[in-house]
């Protein structure tokens, strides 16, 4: 082979190798990703308590450190002011379990008493999620799911 062809092939391999390394490095630094988020609200009925359950899949290359969940009425002050990660600091965490690879299935469940239901605004609600990876990267989705309180 001529020297020109060898140099061209070598340069091509170096460029492709560098692009692949960059892609891997970039993929490793991405913030946690949420997928398949669902919310289910069941109102209390007679003597039986109700419940609120939220489930989501969280993927983070460094692992999932925590997932915090907050249900909020669509007509609350959060709708006007916006919800921030600081607002999520004191909310309750979801329970996360490995579900394959870098993904964990996270579930938040709470009992809804008759008093809770009576004090809750009727209408649409949103679910906010703050996912934190072990490397400190965060993702805040203020409308990860929705449900209606009737």
Short mmCIF file of N, CA and C in Angstrom, two decimals:
data_model
loop_
_atom_site.label_atom_id
_atom_site.label_comp_id
_atom_site.label_asym_id
_atom_site.label_seq_id
_atom_site.Cartn_x
_atom_site.Cartn_y
_atom_site.Cartn_z
N UNK A 1 0.84 -1.18 0.00
CA UNK A 1 0.00 0.00 0.00
C UNK A 1 0.88 1.24 0.00
N UNK A 2 0.34 2.25 -0.59
CA UNK A 2 1.11 3.48 -0.60
C UNK A 2 1.04 4.16 0.76
N UNK A 3 2.03 4.97 0.99
CA UNK A 3 2.13 5.69 2.27
C UNK A 3 0.91 6.61 2.48
N UNK A 4 0.42 7.21 1.42
CA UNK A 4 -0.73 8.12 1.49
C UNK A 4 -1.97 7.37 1.98
N UNK A 5 -2.21 6.17 1.47
CA UNK A 5 -3.38 5.38 1.87
C UNK A 5 -3.26 4.96 3.33
N UNK A 6 -2.09 4.54 3.74
CA UNK A 6 -1.86 4.14 5.14
C UNK A 6 -2.13 5.30 6.07
N UNK A 7 -1.63 6.50 5.72
CA UNK A 7 -1.87 7.68 6.56
C UNK A 7 -3.35 8.04 6.60
N UNK A 8 -4.05 7.93 5.50
CA UNK A 8 -5.49 8.23 5.45
C UNK A 8 -6.27 7.26 6.33
N UNK A 9 -5.95 5.99 6.23
CA UNK A 9 -6.64 4.98 7.04
C UNK A 9 -6.36 5.20 8.51
N UNK A 10 -5.11 5.47 8.86
CA UNK A 10 -4.73 5.71 10.26
C UNK A 10 -5.46 6.94 10.80
N UNK A 11 -5.49 8.00 10.03
CA UNK A 11 -6.18 9.22 10.47
C UNK A 11 -7.67 8.95 10.67
N UNK A 12 -8.28 8.17 9.77
CA UNK A 12 -9.69 7.82 9.91
C UNK A 12 -9.97 7.03 11.18
N UNK A 13 -9.08 6.08 11.49
CA UNK A 13 -9.24 5.28 12.71
C UNK A 13 -9.12 6.16 13.95
N UNK A 14 -8.17 7.08 13.95
CA UNK A 14 -8.00 7.99 15.08
C UNK A 14 -9.23 8.87 15.27
N UNK A 15 -9.76 9.42 14.17
CA UNK A 15 -10.94 10.28 14.25
C UNK A 15 -12.15 9.49 14.77
N UNK A 16 -12.38 8.32 14.22
CA UNK A 16 -13.53 7.50 14.67
C UNK A 16 -13.35 7.06 16.12
N UNK A 17 -12.14 6.68 16.49
CA UNK A 17 -11.89 6.29 17.89
C UNK A 17 -12.12 7.43 18.84
N UNK A 18 -11.67 8.62 18.45
CA UNK A 18 -11.88 9.80 19.29
C UNK A 18 -13.34 10.15 19.43
N UNK A 19 -14.08 10.04 18.34
CA UNK A 19 -15.52 10.32 18.39
C UNK A 19 -16.23 9.31 19.28
N UNK A 20 -15.83 8.06 19.21
CA UNK A 20 -16.44 7.02 20.06
C UNK A 20 -16.14 7.28 21.52
N UNK A 21 -14.90 7.65 21.84
CA UNK A 21 -14.54 7.95 23.23
C UNK A 21 -15.31 9.15 23.75
N UNK A 22 -15.47 10.19 22.89
CA UNK A 22 -16.25 11.35 23.28
C UNK A 22 -17.70 10.98 23.56
N UNK A 23 -18.28 10.15 22.70
CA UNK A 23 -19.67 9.72 22.88
C UNK A 23 -19.83 8.95 24.18
N UNK A 24 -18.89 8.08 24.50
CA UNK A 24 -18.96 7.33 25.76
C UNK A 24 -18.81 8.26 26.96
N UNK A 25 -17.89 9.20 26.88
CA UNK A 25 -17.70 10.14 27.98
C UNK A 25 -18.94 11.00 28.18
N UNK A 26 -19.53 11.45 27.08
CA UNK A 26 -20.73 12.27 27.17
C UNK A 26 -21.90 11.48 27.74
N UNK A 27 -22.05 10.24 27.32
CA UNK A 27 -23.15 9.39 27.82
C UNK A 27 -23.00 9.16 29.31
N UNK A 28 -21.78 9.09 29.81
CA UNK A 28 -21.55 8.86 31.22
C UNK A 28 -21.87 10.08 32.07
N UNK A 29 -21.92 11.28 31.48
CA UNK A 29 -22.13 12.50 32.24
C UNK A 29 -23.56 13.03 32.16
N UNK A 30 -24.46 12.28 31.58
CA UNK A 30 -25.83 12.77 31.43
C UNK A 30 -26.58 12.73 32.75
N UNK A 31 -27.51 13.65 32.89
CA UNK A 31 -28.36 13.70 34.08
C UNK A 31 -29.28 12.49 34.11
N UNK A 32 -29.82 12.18 35.31
CA UNK A 32 -30.76 11.06 35.39
C UNK A 32 -31.94 11.26 34.44
N UNK A 33 -32.41 10.16 33.86
CA UNK A 33 -33.54 10.21 32.93
C UNK A 33 -34.73 9.47 33.54
N UNK A 34 -35.91 10.06 33.39
CA UNK A 34 -37.16 9.45 33.87
C UNK A 34 -37.91 8.86 32.69
N UNK A 35 -38.56 7.72 32.92
CA UNK A 35 -39.37 7.10 31.87
C UNK A 35 -40.51 6.32 32.50
N UNK A 36 -41.57 6.16 31.75
CA UNK A 36 -42.72 5.34 32.15
C UNK A 36 -43.32 5.80 33.49
N UNK A 37 -43.45 7.10 33.69
CA UNK A 37 -44.00 7.64 34.94
C UNK A 37 -45.52 7.51 34.94
N UNK A 38 -46.07 6.99 36.03
CA UNK A 38 -47.53 6.86 36.17
C UNK A 38 -47.95 7.25 37.58
N UNK A 39 -49.13 7.82 37.68
CA UNK A 39 -49.70 8.19 38.97
C UNK A 39 -51.11 7.59 39.06
N UNK A 40 -51.45 7.09 40.24
CA UNK A 40 -52.79 6.54 40.45
C UNK A 40 -53.31 7.03 41.80
N UNK A 41 -54.47 7.67 41.77
CA UNK A 41 -55.13 8.16 42.97
C UNK A 41 -56.43 7.41 43.15
N UNK A 42 -56.62 6.88 44.36
CA UNK A 42 -57.87 6.22 44.71
C UNK A 42 -58.43 6.93 45.94
N UNK A 43 -59.63 7.48 45.82
CA UNK A 43 -60.25 8.21 46.92
C UNK A 43 -60.72 7.23 48.00
N UNK A 44 -60.76 7.68 49.26
CA UNK A 44 -61.32 6.85 50.31
C UNK A 44 -62.78 6.54 50.00
N UNK A 45 -63.23 5.37 50.42
CA UNK A 45 -64.60 4.95 50.16
C UNK A 45 -65.15 4.31 51.42
N UNK A 46 -66.11 4.98 52.05
CA UNK A 46 -66.67 4.46 53.30
C UNK A 46 -65.59 4.40 54.37
N UNK A 47 -65.42 3.22 54.96
CA UNK A 47 -64.39 3.04 56.00
C UNK A 47 -63.02 2.70 55.42
N UNK A 48 -62.95 2.51 54.13
CA UNK A 48 -61.69 2.12 53.49
C UNK A 48 -60.90 3.37 53.11
N UNK A 49 -59.60 3.38 53.47
CA UNK A 49 -58.72 4.49 53.11
C UNK A 49 -58.42 4.45 51.62
N UNK A 50 -58.06 5.59 51.10
CA UNK A 50 -57.64 5.67 49.70
C UNK A 50 -56.12 5.58 49.61
N UNK A 51 -55.61 5.83 48.41
CA UNK A 51 -54.15 5.78 48.25
C UNK A 51 -53.73 6.64 47.06
N UNK A 52 -52.46 6.99 47.09
CA UNK A 52 -51.82 7.65 45.96
C UNK A 52 -50.53 6.87 45.70
N UNK A 53 -50.35 6.45 44.45
CA UNK A 53 -49.15 5.70 44.08
C UNK A 53 -48.55 6.32 42.82
N UNK A 54 -47.24 6.55 42.87
CA UNK A 54 -46.50 7.06 41.72
C UNK A 54 -45.34 6.11 41.45
N UNK A 55 -45.16 5.77 40.18
CA UNK A 55 -44.07 4.87 39.79
C UNK A 55 -43.35 5.45 38.58
N UNK A 56 -42.02 5.35 38.58
CA UNK A 56 -41.22 5.80 37.45
C UNK A 56 -39.95 4.97 37.35
N UNK A 57 -39.39 4.90 36.16
CA UNK A 57 -38.09 4.27 35.94
C UNK A 57 -37.06 5.38 35.84
N UNK A 58 -35.99 5.28 36.63
CA UNK A 58 -34.94 6.28 36.62
C UNK A 58 -33.64 5.62 36.16
N UNK A 59 -33.01 6.24 35.16
CA UNK A 59 -31.74 5.72 34.65
C UNK A 59 -30.65 6.76 34.90
N UNK A 60 -29.58 6.32 35.56
CA UNK A 60 -28.42 7.19 35.82
C UNK A 60 -27.17 6.33 35.72
N UNK A 61 -26.22 6.76 34.89
CA UNK A 61 -25.03 5.94 34.66
C UNK A 61 -24.21 5.74 35.92
N UNK A 62 -24.23 6.70 36.85
CA UNK A 62 -23.48 6.56 38.09
C UNK A 62 -24.29 5.86 39.19
N UNK A 63 -25.55 5.59 38.91
CA UNK A 63 -26.45 4.99 39.89
C UNK A 63 -27.40 6.03 40.44
N UNK A 64 -28.51 5.57 41.01
CA UNK A 64 -29.53 6.45 41.55
C UNK A 64 -29.28 6.64 43.05
N UNK A 65 -29.12 7.90 43.46
CA UNK A 65 -28.93 8.21 44.88
C UNK A 65 -30.27 8.39 45.58
N UNK A 66 -31.16 9.20 44.97
CA UNK A 66 -32.47 9.43 45.59
C UNK A 66 -33.47 9.92 44.55
N UNK A 67 -34.74 9.68 44.85
CA UNK A 67 -35.84 10.16 44.03
C UNK A 67 -36.89 10.70 44.99
N UNK A 68 -37.21 11.98 44.84
CA UNK A 68 -38.20 12.62 45.70
C UNK A 68 -39.43 12.94 44.88
N UNK A 69 -40.60 12.80 45.52
CA UNK A 69 -41.88 12.92 44.82
C UNK A 69 -42.78 13.90 45.56
N UNK A 70 -43.43 14.78 44.79
CA UNK A 70 -44.38 15.74 45.36
C UNK A 70 -45.58 15.86 44.44
N UNK A 71 -46.76 15.55 44.98
CA UNK A 71 -48.02 15.76 44.24
C UNK A 71 -48.50 17.16 44.58
N UNK A 72 -48.89 17.92 43.54
CA UNK A 72 -49.33 19.29 43.78
C UNK A 72 -50.52 19.65 42.89
N UNK A 73 -51.49 20.40 43.46
CA UNK A 73 -52.68 20.79 42.68
C UNK A 73 -52.31 21.76 41.57
N UNK A 74 -52.92 21.58 40.42
CA UNK A 74 -52.61 22.41 39.25
C UNK A 74 -52.93 23.88 39.48
N UNK A 75 -53.83 24.18 40.42
CA UNK A 75 -54.18 25.58 40.68
C UNK A 75 -53.45 26.15 41.90
N UNK A 76 -52.34 25.54 42.30
CA UNK A 76 -51.58 26.02 43.46
C UNK A 76 -50.58 27.10 43.06
N UNK A 77 -49.88 27.64 44.05
CA UNK A 77 -48.89 28.68 43.78
C UNK A 77 -47.73 28.15 42.92
N UNK A 78 -47.48 26.84 42.95
CA UNK A 78 -46.41 26.27 42.12
C UNK A 78 -46.70 26.48 40.63
N UNK A 79 -47.98 26.52 40.27
CA UNK A 79 -48.33 26.73 38.86
C UNK A 79 -47.90 28.12 38.39
N UNK A 80 -47.96 29.09 39.28
CA UNK A 80 -47.59 30.46 38.92
C UNK A 80 -46.10 30.73 39.10
N UNK A 81 -45.55 30.29 40.23
CA UNK A 81 -44.16 30.58 40.57
C UNK A 81 -43.18 29.59 39.96
N UNK A 82 -43.63 28.40 39.69
CA UNK A 82 -42.73 27.34 39.24
C UNK A 82 -42.16 26.60 40.44
N UNK A 83 -41.91 25.36 40.27
CA UNK A 83 -41.38 24.49 41.32
C UNK A 83 -39.88 24.34 41.10
N UNK A 84 -39.09 24.44 42.16
CA UNK A 84 -37.63 24.34 42.04
C UNK A 84 -37.11 23.13 42.82
N UNK A 85 -35.86 22.78 42.58
CA UNK A 85 -35.22 21.70 43.32
C UNK A 85 -35.18 22.03 44.81
N UNK A 86 -35.06 23.31 45.15
CA UNK A 86 -35.06 23.73 46.56
C UNK A 86 -36.41 23.41 47.21
N UNK A 87 -37.50 23.59 46.46
CA UNK A 87 -38.83 23.25 46.98
C UNK A 87 -38.94 21.75 47.28
N UNK A 88 -38.18 20.96 46.55
CA UNK A 88 -38.26 19.50 46.68
C UNK A 88 -37.37 18.94 47.81
N UNK A 89 -36.55 19.77 48.41
CA UNK A 89 -35.57 19.31 49.39
C UNK A 89 -36.19 18.55 50.57
N UNK A 90 -37.34 18.99 51.04
CA UNK A 90 -37.92 18.39 52.24
C UNK A 90 -39.02 17.37 51.95
N UNK A 91 -39.29 17.07 50.68
CA UNK A 91 -40.37 16.13 50.38
C UNK A 91 -39.90 14.69 50.57
N UNK A 92 -40.86 13.78 50.61
CA UNK A 92 -40.57 12.38 50.91
C UNK A 92 -39.95 11.66 49.71
N UNK A 93 -39.09 10.68 50.01
CA UNK A 93 -38.45 9.93 48.92
C UNK A 93 -39.29 8.74 48.47
N UNK A 94 -39.04 8.34 47.25
CA UNK A 94 -39.61 7.09 46.73
C UNK A 94 -38.69 5.94 47.12
N UNK A 95 -39.19 4.74 47.04
CA UNK A 95 -38.38 3.54 47.27
C UNK A 95 -37.95 3.02 45.90
N UNK A 96 -36.65 2.86 45.70
CA UNK A 96 -36.13 2.44 44.39
C UNK A 96 -35.47 1.07 44.49
N UNK A 97 -35.72 0.26 43.46
CA UNK A 97 -35.13 -1.07 43.38
C UNK A 97 -34.55 -1.27 41.99
N UNK A 98 -33.38 -1.92 41.90
CA UNK A 98 -32.76 -2.15 40.59
C UNK A 98 -33.71 -2.90 39.66
N UNK A 99 -33.72 -2.47 38.38
CA UNK A 99 -34.57 -3.16 37.42
C UNK A 99 -33.81 -3.50 36.13
N UNK A 100 -32.50 -3.45 36.20
CA UNK A 100 -31.68 -3.83 35.05
C UNK A 100 -30.77 -2.72 34.59
N UNK A 101 -29.50 -3.01 34.44
CA UNK A 101 -28.53 -2.02 33.97
C UNK A 101 -28.42 -0.86 34.93
N UNK A 102 -28.46 0.35 34.40
CA UNK A 102 -28.36 1.57 35.21
C UNK A 102 -29.73 2.09 35.63
N UNK A 103 -30.78 1.28 35.46
CA UNK A 103 -32.15 1.73 35.70
C UNK A 103 -32.69 1.15 37.01
N UNK A 104 -33.44 1.99 37.72
CA UNK A 104 -34.14 1.56 38.93
C UNK A 104 -35.61 1.92 38.81
N UNK A 105 -36.47 1.03 39.30
CA UNK A 105 -37.91 1.29 39.35
C UNK A 105 -38.19 1.91 40.71
N UNK A 106 -38.73 3.12 40.70
CA UNK A 106 -38.97 3.86 41.94
C UNK A 106 -40.48 4.02 42.15
N UNK A 107 -40.90 3.74 43.38
CA UNK A 107 -42.32 3.80 43.73
C UNK A 107 -42.51 4.62 44.99
N UNK A 108 -43.49 5.50 44.94
CA UNK A 108 -43.89 6.29 46.10
C UNK A 108 -45.36 5.98 46.35
N UNK A 109 -45.67 5.57 47.57
CA UNK A 109 -47.05 5.24 47.90
C UNK A 109 -47.40 5.83 49.27
N UNK A 110 -48.60 6.41 49.34
CA UNK A 110 -49.06 6.99 50.59
C UNK A 110 -50.56 6.70 50.75
N UNK A 111 -50.97 6.50 51.97
CA UNK A 111 -52.38 6.30 52.29
C UNK A 111 -53.08 7.66 52.32
N UNK A 112 -54.29 7.71 51.77
CA UNK A 112 -55.09 8.93 51.76
C UNK A 112 -56.29 8.70 52.69
N UNK A 113 -56.30 9.44 53.79
CA UNK A 113 -57.41 9.31 54.74
C UNK A 113 -58.60 10.15 54.27
N UNK A 114 -59.73 9.95 54.88
CA UNK A 114 -60.92 10.76 54.57
C UNK A 114 -60.62 12.23 54.82
N UNK A 115 -59.92 12.55 55.92
CA UNK A 115 -59.58 13.95 56.24
C UNK A 115 -58.65 14.53 55.17
N UNK A 116 -57.68 13.74 54.70
CA UNK A 116 -56.79 14.20 53.63
C UNK A 116 -57.60 14.52 52.38
N UNK A 117 -58.48 13.63 52.00
CA UNK A 117 -59.27 13.80 50.79
C UNK A 117 -60.19 15.02 50.89
N UNK A 118 -60.81 15.21 52.05
CA UNK A 118 -61.71 16.34 52.24
C UNK A 118 -60.96 17.68 52.19
N UNK A 119 -59.70 17.68 52.62
CA UNK A 119 -58.91 18.92 52.65
C UNK A 119 -58.19 19.19 51.32
N UNK A 120 -58.20 18.25 50.41
CA UNK A 120 -57.48 18.40 49.13
C UNK A 120 -58.33 19.12 48.10
N UNK A 121 -57.71 20.04 47.35
CA UNK A 121 -58.44 20.71 46.27
C UNK A 121 -58.88 19.71 45.21
N UNK A 122 -60.06 19.88 44.69
CA UNK A 122 -60.58 19.03 43.62
C UNK A 122 -60.00 19.48 42.28
N UNK A 123 -59.92 18.55 41.35
CA UNK A 123 -59.45 18.88 40.01
C UNK A 123 -58.12 18.24 39.68
N UNK A 124 -57.46 18.79 38.65
CA UNK A 124 -56.19 18.18 38.19
C UNK A 124 -55.03 18.44 39.15
N UNK A 125 -54.17 17.45 39.25
CA UNK A 125 -52.95 17.52 40.05
C UNK A 125 -51.79 17.08 39.16
N UNK A 126 -50.59 17.53 39.53
CA UNK A 126 -49.36 17.11 38.85
C UNK A 126 -48.45 16.42 39.86
N UNK A 127 -47.52 15.64 39.34
CA UNK A 127 -46.52 15.00 40.20
C UNK A 127 -45.15 15.51 39.77
N UNK A 128 -44.42 16.09 40.74
CA UNK A 128 -43.06 16.56 40.50
C UNK A 128 -42.09 15.51 41.01
N UNK A 129 -40.99 15.34 40.28
CA UNK A 129 -39.98 14.35 40.66
C UNK A 129 -38.60 14.99 40.59
N UNK A 130 -37.82 14.82 41.65
CA UNK A 130 -36.42 15.24 41.66
C UNK A 130 -35.58 13.98 41.80
N UNK A 131 -34.88 13.63 40.71
CA UNK A 131 -34.00 12.46 40.72
C UNK A 131 -32.56 12.93 40.86
N UNK A 132 -31.84 12.31 41.79
CA UNK A 132 -30.44 12.64 42.03
C UNK A 132 -29.59 11.40 41.81
N UNK A 133 -28.57 11.54 40.96
CA UNK A 133 -27.65 10.44 40.70
C UNK A 133 -26.56 10.43 41.76
N UNK A 134 -25.86 9.31 41.86
CA UNK A 134 -24.78 9.19 42.84
C UNK A 134 -23.65 10.17 42.58
N UNK A 135 -23.49 10.61 41.32
CA UNK A 135 -22.44 11.58 41.01
C UNK A 135 -22.89 13.03 41.26
N UNK A 136 -24.13 13.22 41.76
CA UNK A 136 -24.63 14.54 42.10
C UNK A 136 -25.48 15.20 41.03
N UNK A 137 -25.50 14.67 39.82
CA UNK A 137 -26.35 15.24 38.77
C UNK A 137 -27.81 15.08 39.15
N UNK A 138 -28.64 16.06 38.80
CA UNK A 138 -30.06 16.00 39.13
C UNK A 138 -30.92 16.27 37.91
N UNK A 139 -32.15 15.77 37.99
CA UNK A 139 -33.18 16.06 37.00
C UNK A 139 -34.46 16.40 37.77
N UNK A 140 -35.06 17.53 37.44
CA UNK A 140 -36.33 17.93 38.03
C UNK A 140 -37.37 17.95 36.93
N UNK A 141 -38.40 17.13 37.08
CA UNK A 141 -39.53 17.13 36.16
C UNK A 141 -40.75 17.54 36.97
N UNK A 142 -41.24 18.74 36.76
CA UNK A 142 -42.34 19.26 37.57
C UNK A 142 -43.69 18.71 37.17
N UNK A 143 -43.76 18.07 36.00
CA UNK A 143 -45.01 17.49 35.55
C UNK A 143 -44.76 16.10 34.98
N UNK A 144 -44.18 15.24 35.81
CA UNK A 144 -43.82 13.87 35.39
C UNK A 144 -45.06 13.02 35.13
N UNK A 145 -46.15 13.32 35.83
CA UNK A 145 -47.41 12.60 35.66
C UNK A 145 -48.53 13.49 36.16
N UNK A 146 -49.76 13.08 35.88
CA UNK A 146 -50.92 13.85 36.31
C UNK A 146 -52.02 12.90 36.76
N UNK A 147 -52.91 13.40 37.60
CA UNK A 147 -54.08 12.65 38.04
C UNK A 147 -55.15 13.65 38.45
N UNK A 148 -56.34 13.18 38.71
CA UNK A 148 -57.44 14.06 39.09
C UNK A 148 -58.03 13.64 40.43
N UNK A 149 -58.23 14.61 41.29
CA UNK A 149 -58.92 14.38 42.56
C UNK A 149 -60.36 14.81 42.34
N UNK A 150 -61.28 13.85 42.48
CA UNK A 150 -62.68 14.13 42.21
C UNK A 150 -63.52 14.44 43.41
#
